[in-house]
XYZ file of C-alpha atoms in Angstrom:
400
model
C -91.207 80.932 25.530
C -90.493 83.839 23.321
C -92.230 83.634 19.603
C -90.691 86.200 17.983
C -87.198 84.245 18.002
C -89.168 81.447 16.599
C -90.419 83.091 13.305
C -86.864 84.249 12.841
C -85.291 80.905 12.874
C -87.750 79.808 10.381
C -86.211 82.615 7.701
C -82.568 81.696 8.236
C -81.038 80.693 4.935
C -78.107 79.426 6.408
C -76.031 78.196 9.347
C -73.124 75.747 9.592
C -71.448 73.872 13.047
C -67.876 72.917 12.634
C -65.736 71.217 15.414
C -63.743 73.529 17.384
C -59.857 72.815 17.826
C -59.099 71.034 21.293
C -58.289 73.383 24.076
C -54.566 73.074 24.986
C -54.188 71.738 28.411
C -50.510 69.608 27.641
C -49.727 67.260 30.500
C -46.623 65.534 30.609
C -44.983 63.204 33.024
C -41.298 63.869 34.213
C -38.515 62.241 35.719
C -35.759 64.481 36.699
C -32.292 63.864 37.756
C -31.364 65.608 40.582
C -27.908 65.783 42.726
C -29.608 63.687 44.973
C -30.912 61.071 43.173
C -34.067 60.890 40.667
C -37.398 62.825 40.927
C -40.590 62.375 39.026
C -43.771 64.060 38.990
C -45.655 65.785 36.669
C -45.866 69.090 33.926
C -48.477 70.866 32.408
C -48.425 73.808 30.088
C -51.984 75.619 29.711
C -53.020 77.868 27.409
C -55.076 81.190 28.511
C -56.193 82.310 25.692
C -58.357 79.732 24.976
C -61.501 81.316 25.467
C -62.985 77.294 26.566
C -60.860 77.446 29.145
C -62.465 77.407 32.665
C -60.797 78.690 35.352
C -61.520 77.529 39.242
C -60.226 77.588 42.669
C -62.576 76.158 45.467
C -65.564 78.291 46.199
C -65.808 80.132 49.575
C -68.122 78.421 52.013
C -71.904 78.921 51.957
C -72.906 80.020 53.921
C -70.224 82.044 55.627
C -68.243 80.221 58.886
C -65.846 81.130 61.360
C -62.920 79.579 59.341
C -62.788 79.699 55.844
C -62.413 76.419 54.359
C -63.629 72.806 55.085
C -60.678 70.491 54.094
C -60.894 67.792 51.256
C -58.564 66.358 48.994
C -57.360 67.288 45.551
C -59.138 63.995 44.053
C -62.294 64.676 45.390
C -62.536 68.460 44.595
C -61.234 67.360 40.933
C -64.405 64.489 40.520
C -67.092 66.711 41.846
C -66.034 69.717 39.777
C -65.465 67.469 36.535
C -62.387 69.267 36.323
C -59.766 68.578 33.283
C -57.125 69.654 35.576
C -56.596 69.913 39.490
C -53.412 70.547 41.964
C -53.765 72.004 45.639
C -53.127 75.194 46.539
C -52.345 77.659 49.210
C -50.814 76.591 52.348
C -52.962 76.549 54.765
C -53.677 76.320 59.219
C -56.150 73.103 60.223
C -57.941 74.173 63.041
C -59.918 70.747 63.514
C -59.721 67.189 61.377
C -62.418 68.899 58.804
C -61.695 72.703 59.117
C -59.107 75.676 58.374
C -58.233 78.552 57.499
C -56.165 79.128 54.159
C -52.681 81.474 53.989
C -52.910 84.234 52.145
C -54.850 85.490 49.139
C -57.390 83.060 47.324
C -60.478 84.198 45.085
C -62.836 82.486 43.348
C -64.871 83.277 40.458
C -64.741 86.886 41.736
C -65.302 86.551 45.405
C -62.618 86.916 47.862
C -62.079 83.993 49.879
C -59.184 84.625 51.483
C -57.175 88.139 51.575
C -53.950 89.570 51.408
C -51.459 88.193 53.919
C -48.451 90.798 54.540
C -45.612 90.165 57.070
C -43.090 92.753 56.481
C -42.427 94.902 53.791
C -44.437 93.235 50.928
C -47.438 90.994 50.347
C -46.859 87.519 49.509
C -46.110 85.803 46.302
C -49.675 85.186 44.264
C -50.802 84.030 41.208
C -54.237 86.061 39.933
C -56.141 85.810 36.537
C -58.347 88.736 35.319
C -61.468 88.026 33.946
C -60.091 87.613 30.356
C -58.326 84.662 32.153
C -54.799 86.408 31.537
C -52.545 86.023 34.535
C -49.997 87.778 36.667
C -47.485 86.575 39.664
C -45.858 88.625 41.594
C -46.172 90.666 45.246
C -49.994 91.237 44.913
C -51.512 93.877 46.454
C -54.986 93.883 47.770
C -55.915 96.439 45.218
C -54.697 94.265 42.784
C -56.125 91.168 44.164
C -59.504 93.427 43.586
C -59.084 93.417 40.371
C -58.654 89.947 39.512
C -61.457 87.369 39.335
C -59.498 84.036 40.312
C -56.465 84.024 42.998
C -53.796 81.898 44.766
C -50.764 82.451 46.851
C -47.506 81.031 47.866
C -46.104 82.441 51.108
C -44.048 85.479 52.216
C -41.476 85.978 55.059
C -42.955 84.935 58.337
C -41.264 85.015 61.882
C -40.765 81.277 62.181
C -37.220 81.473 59.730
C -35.041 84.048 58.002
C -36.346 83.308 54.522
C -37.264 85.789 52.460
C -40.283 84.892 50.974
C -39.622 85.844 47.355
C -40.917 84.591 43.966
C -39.526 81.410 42.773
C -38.464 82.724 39.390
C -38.445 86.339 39.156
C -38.301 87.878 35.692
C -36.392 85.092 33.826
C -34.058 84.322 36.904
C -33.672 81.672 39.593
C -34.692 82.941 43.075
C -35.777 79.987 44.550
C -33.215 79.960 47.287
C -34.773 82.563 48.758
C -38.379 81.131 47.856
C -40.445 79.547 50.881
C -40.578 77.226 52.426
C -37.391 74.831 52.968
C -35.867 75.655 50.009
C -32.559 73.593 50.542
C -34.355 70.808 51.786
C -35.637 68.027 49.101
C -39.394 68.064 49.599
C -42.275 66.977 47.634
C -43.286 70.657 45.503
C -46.215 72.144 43.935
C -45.804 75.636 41.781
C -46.942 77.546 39.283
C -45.486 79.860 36.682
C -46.427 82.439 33.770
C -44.790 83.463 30.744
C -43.922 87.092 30.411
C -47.127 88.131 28.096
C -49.238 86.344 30.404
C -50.601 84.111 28.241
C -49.439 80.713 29.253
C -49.569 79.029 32.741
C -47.110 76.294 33.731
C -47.712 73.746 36.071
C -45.335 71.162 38.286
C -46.189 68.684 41.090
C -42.905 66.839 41.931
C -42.807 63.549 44.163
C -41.306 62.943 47.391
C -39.539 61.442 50.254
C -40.168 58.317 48.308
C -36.640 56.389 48.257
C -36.561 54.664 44.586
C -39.301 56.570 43.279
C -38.434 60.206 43.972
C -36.164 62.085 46.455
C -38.054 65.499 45.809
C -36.449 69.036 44.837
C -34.854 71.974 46.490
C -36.558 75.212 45.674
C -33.722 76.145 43.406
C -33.986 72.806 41.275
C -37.869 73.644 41.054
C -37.128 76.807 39.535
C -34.708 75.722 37.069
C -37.619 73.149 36.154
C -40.279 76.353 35.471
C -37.365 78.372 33.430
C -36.853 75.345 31.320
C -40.703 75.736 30.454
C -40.095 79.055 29.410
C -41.732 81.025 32.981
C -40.822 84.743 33.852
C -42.008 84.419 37.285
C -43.124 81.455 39.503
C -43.974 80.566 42.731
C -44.028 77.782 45.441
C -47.223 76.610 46.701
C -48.148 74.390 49.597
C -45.945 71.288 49.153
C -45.246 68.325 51.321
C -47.929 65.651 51.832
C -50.067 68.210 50.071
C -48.816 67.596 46.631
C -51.812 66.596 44.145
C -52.174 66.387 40.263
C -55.195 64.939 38.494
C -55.222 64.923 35.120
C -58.677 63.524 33.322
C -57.735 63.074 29.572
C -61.084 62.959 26.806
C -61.836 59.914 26.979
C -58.832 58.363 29.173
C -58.103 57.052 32.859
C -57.245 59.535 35.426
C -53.820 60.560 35.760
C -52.499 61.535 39.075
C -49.147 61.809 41.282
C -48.105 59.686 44.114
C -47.949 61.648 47.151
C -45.940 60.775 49.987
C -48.753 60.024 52.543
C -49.871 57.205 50.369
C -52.899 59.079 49.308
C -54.145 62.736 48.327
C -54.130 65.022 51.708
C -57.355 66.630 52.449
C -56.350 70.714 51.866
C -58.183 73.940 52.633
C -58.081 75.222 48.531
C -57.348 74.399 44.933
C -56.838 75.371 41.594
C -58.162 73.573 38.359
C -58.951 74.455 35.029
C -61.821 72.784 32.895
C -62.469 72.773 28.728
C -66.193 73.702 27.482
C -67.467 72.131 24.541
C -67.687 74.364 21.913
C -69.414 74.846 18.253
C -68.747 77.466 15.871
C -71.425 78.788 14.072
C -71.315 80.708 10.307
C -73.054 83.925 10.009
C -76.034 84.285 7.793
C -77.492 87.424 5.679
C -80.618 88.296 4.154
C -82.289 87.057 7.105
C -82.574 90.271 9.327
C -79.213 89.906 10.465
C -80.223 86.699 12.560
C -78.357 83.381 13.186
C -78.654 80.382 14.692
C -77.797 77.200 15.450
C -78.662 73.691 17.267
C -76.546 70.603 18.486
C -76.263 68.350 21.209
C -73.363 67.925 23.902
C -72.629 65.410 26.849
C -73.321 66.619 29.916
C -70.291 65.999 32.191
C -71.617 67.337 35.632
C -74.623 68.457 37.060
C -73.938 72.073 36.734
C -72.820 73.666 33.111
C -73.476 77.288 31.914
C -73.398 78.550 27.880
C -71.534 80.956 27.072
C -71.644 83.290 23.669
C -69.028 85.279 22.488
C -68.508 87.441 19.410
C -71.371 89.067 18.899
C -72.004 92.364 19.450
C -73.172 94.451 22.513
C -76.771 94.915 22.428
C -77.888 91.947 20.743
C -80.484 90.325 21.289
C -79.543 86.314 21.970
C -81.793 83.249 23.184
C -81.344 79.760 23.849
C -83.074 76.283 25.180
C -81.943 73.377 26.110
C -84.024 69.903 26.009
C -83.775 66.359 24.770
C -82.152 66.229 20.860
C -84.468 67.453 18.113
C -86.904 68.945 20.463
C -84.811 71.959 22.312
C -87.142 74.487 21.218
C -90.133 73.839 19.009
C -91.477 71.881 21.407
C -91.872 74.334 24.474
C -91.598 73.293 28.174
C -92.611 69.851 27.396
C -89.234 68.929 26.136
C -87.157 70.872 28.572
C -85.090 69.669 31.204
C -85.712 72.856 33.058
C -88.808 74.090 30.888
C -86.936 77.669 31.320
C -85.639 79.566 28.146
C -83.503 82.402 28.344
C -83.471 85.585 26.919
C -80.341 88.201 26.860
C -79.320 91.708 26.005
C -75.818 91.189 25.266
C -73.082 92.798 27.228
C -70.175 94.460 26.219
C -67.728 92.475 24.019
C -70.902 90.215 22.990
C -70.897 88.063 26.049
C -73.821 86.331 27.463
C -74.137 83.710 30.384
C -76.879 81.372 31.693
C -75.610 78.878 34.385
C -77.989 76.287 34.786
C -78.004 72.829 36.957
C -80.145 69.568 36.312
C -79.933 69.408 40.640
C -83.199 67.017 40.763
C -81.904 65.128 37.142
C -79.093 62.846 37.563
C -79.488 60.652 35.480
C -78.857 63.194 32.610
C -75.179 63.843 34.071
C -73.238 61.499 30.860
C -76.176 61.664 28.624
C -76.456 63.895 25.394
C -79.164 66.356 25.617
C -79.779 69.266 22.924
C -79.536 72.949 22.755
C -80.092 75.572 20.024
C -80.064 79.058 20.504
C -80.542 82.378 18.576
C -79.130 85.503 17.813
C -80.962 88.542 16.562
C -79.730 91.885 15.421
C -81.162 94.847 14.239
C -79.693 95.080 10.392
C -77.053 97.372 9.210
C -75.684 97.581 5.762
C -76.079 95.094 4.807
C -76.227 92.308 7.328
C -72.485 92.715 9.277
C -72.904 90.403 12.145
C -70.237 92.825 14.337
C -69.088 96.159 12.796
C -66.046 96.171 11.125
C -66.053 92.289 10.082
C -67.444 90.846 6.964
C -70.602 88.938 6.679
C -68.607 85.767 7.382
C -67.790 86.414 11.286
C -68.176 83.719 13.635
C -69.652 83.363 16.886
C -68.130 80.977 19.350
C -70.612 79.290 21.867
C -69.342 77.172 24.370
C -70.906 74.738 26.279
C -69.589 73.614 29.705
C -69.506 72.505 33.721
């Protein structure tokens, strides 16, 4: 363990945690009347500029197969993830009971795990977030998709029906009956949509081919759903038995849909969104231009990363984790891991240490400490990032 670090936090003369506002993941259930009788299901509205938002669509096998995905349902991709959030995906091809290969794009975290599909003259409908989690839907190219760092798709025209293929809203208006797939026919649906800036992804899962619970939607009846929201685009995604939405509230039951097989479908990919913990932490001067802080979180999976943001690029930043009140002055002893880490900030003042507790279970719904530092060379006379007064903030979030 570094020493340096710890003489510094022994000349801070002052540091404050306050409670970050919640992240804004609003979930709402829905019943809708329809010219065919009632349909319920579910909304959510997510906001993607909150920077505790985690984005996540399932991870490309490892190692590599022949087919790209090994199918499992929505629920159980949702519990092992700790997700806040989870509906299925892409559409997808089974080639066995436990294997298949998805339909167009999907990425994950970065890595492509499914590409581009193209059948005539224009890729398919996708929805893709860059790395600032900002997102875009429309005909996405696979130079585009390179760009992004989390992808899903809808489907394009294909040679089984005249369809089109296009968006399900397209720039404020109703295209869903030329959307895919059956999009006269009352089906269970799952979409997504985005508002114009970007900034805000909306969410529906709509029951099914349930007589007296829900008769399902045509595509155009799903699109006037997404415009009520407030979408400029949206597509369709795999519906059908595949239909899933799990919601996990703080501290409440799960919330999910009921689809029409009676259960959750196994599927070949998913997207879901997760909320770090978070503190905010004052700035200090007269202390070398150094901060820090300590606190202790829940730890709601077995895998969880930090995250610091706000500081600036070439920083010097360090943290520990370990049991409360013993994170760092302790040493290894304490640790869970009995690793510290030690980071040159990047760009934009963004550090990130994943970390798992794989051989410590029984710390997954415990508390467990951390505390971390910050050190900067000073510079008239202690301006924690150029340009802002001694009272910036850094944000460090703490998450699955």
């Amino acid at each position: 363990m570094p020493t340096a670090p710890l003489r510094v936090l022994a000349l801070l003369a002052c540091a404050f945690v306050a409670a970050a506002p919640p992240a804004q993941i609003a979930v709402a259930p829905q019943v809708w009347a329809t010219s065919g009788g009632t349909a319920r299901g579910f909304t959510a509205v997510i906001d993607l500029t909150d920077p505790r938002l985690e984005i996540r669509v399932t991870a490309p096998l490892s190692p590599l197969q022949s087919y790209e995905a090994s199918l499992r349902t929505t629920l159980n991709w949702h519990n092992q993830l700790g997700n806040r959030l989870s509906i299925n995906a892409n559409f997808f091809g089974a080639l066995s009971s436990t294997t298949a290969d998805i339909v167009g794009l999907s990425k994950s975290n970065g890595v492509l795990v499914s590409p581009v599909r193209q059948f005539g003259a224009a890729p398919d409908p996708a929805l893709v977030f860059a790395p600032n989690r900002l997102a875009t839907i429309g005909n996405i190219t696979t130079a585009q998709a390179a760009a992004a760092q989390w992808a899903i798709a809808g489907v394009g025209p294909s040679s089984t029906d005249t369809v089109p293929g296009t968006l399900l809203v397209t720039d404020g208006v109703n295209t869903g009956a030329t959307a895919r797939v059956e999009p006269l026919v009352r089906n269970p649906r799952t979409a997504v949509g985005v508002n114009q800036q970007g900034t805000t992804l909306y969410v529906a899962v709509v029951d099914g081919r349930q007589p007296g619970w829900s008769v399902g939607m045509t595509l155009p009846e799903l699109a006037n759903v997404f415009l009520a929201m407030g979408a400029w685009r949206a597509i369709n995604l795999d519906g059908g038995g595949s239909s899933s939405f799990l919601h996990s509230p703080p501290g409440g039951a799960l919330v999910q849909n009921r689809p029409s097989d009676g259960g959750h479908r196994a599927v070949a990919n998913h997207l879901g969104f997760a909320v770090a913990q978070s503190v905010v932490v004052g700035s200090s001067c007269g202390n070398a231009g150094a901060i820090s802080s300590s606190g202790s979180f829940n730890v709601g999976s077995a895998n969880f990363a930090l995250r610091l943001q706000g500081a600036p690029a070439g920083a010097l930043a360090f943290a520990g984790i370990g049991l409360p009140g013993n994170e760092l002055v302790c040493g290894p002893c304490a640790f869970l891991d009995a690793v510290s880490w030690t980071f040159v900030l990047q760009a934009g003042g963004f550090a990130f240490w994943p970390w798992g507790v794989p051989n410590q279970p029984s710390v997954v719904g415990t508390t467990i400490g951390m505390q971390w530092a910050l050190l900067q060379a000073p510079s008239s006379p202690c301006p924690l990032v150029p340009g802002l007064a001694a009272t910036a903030r850094l944000h460090l979030t703490v998450g699955p």
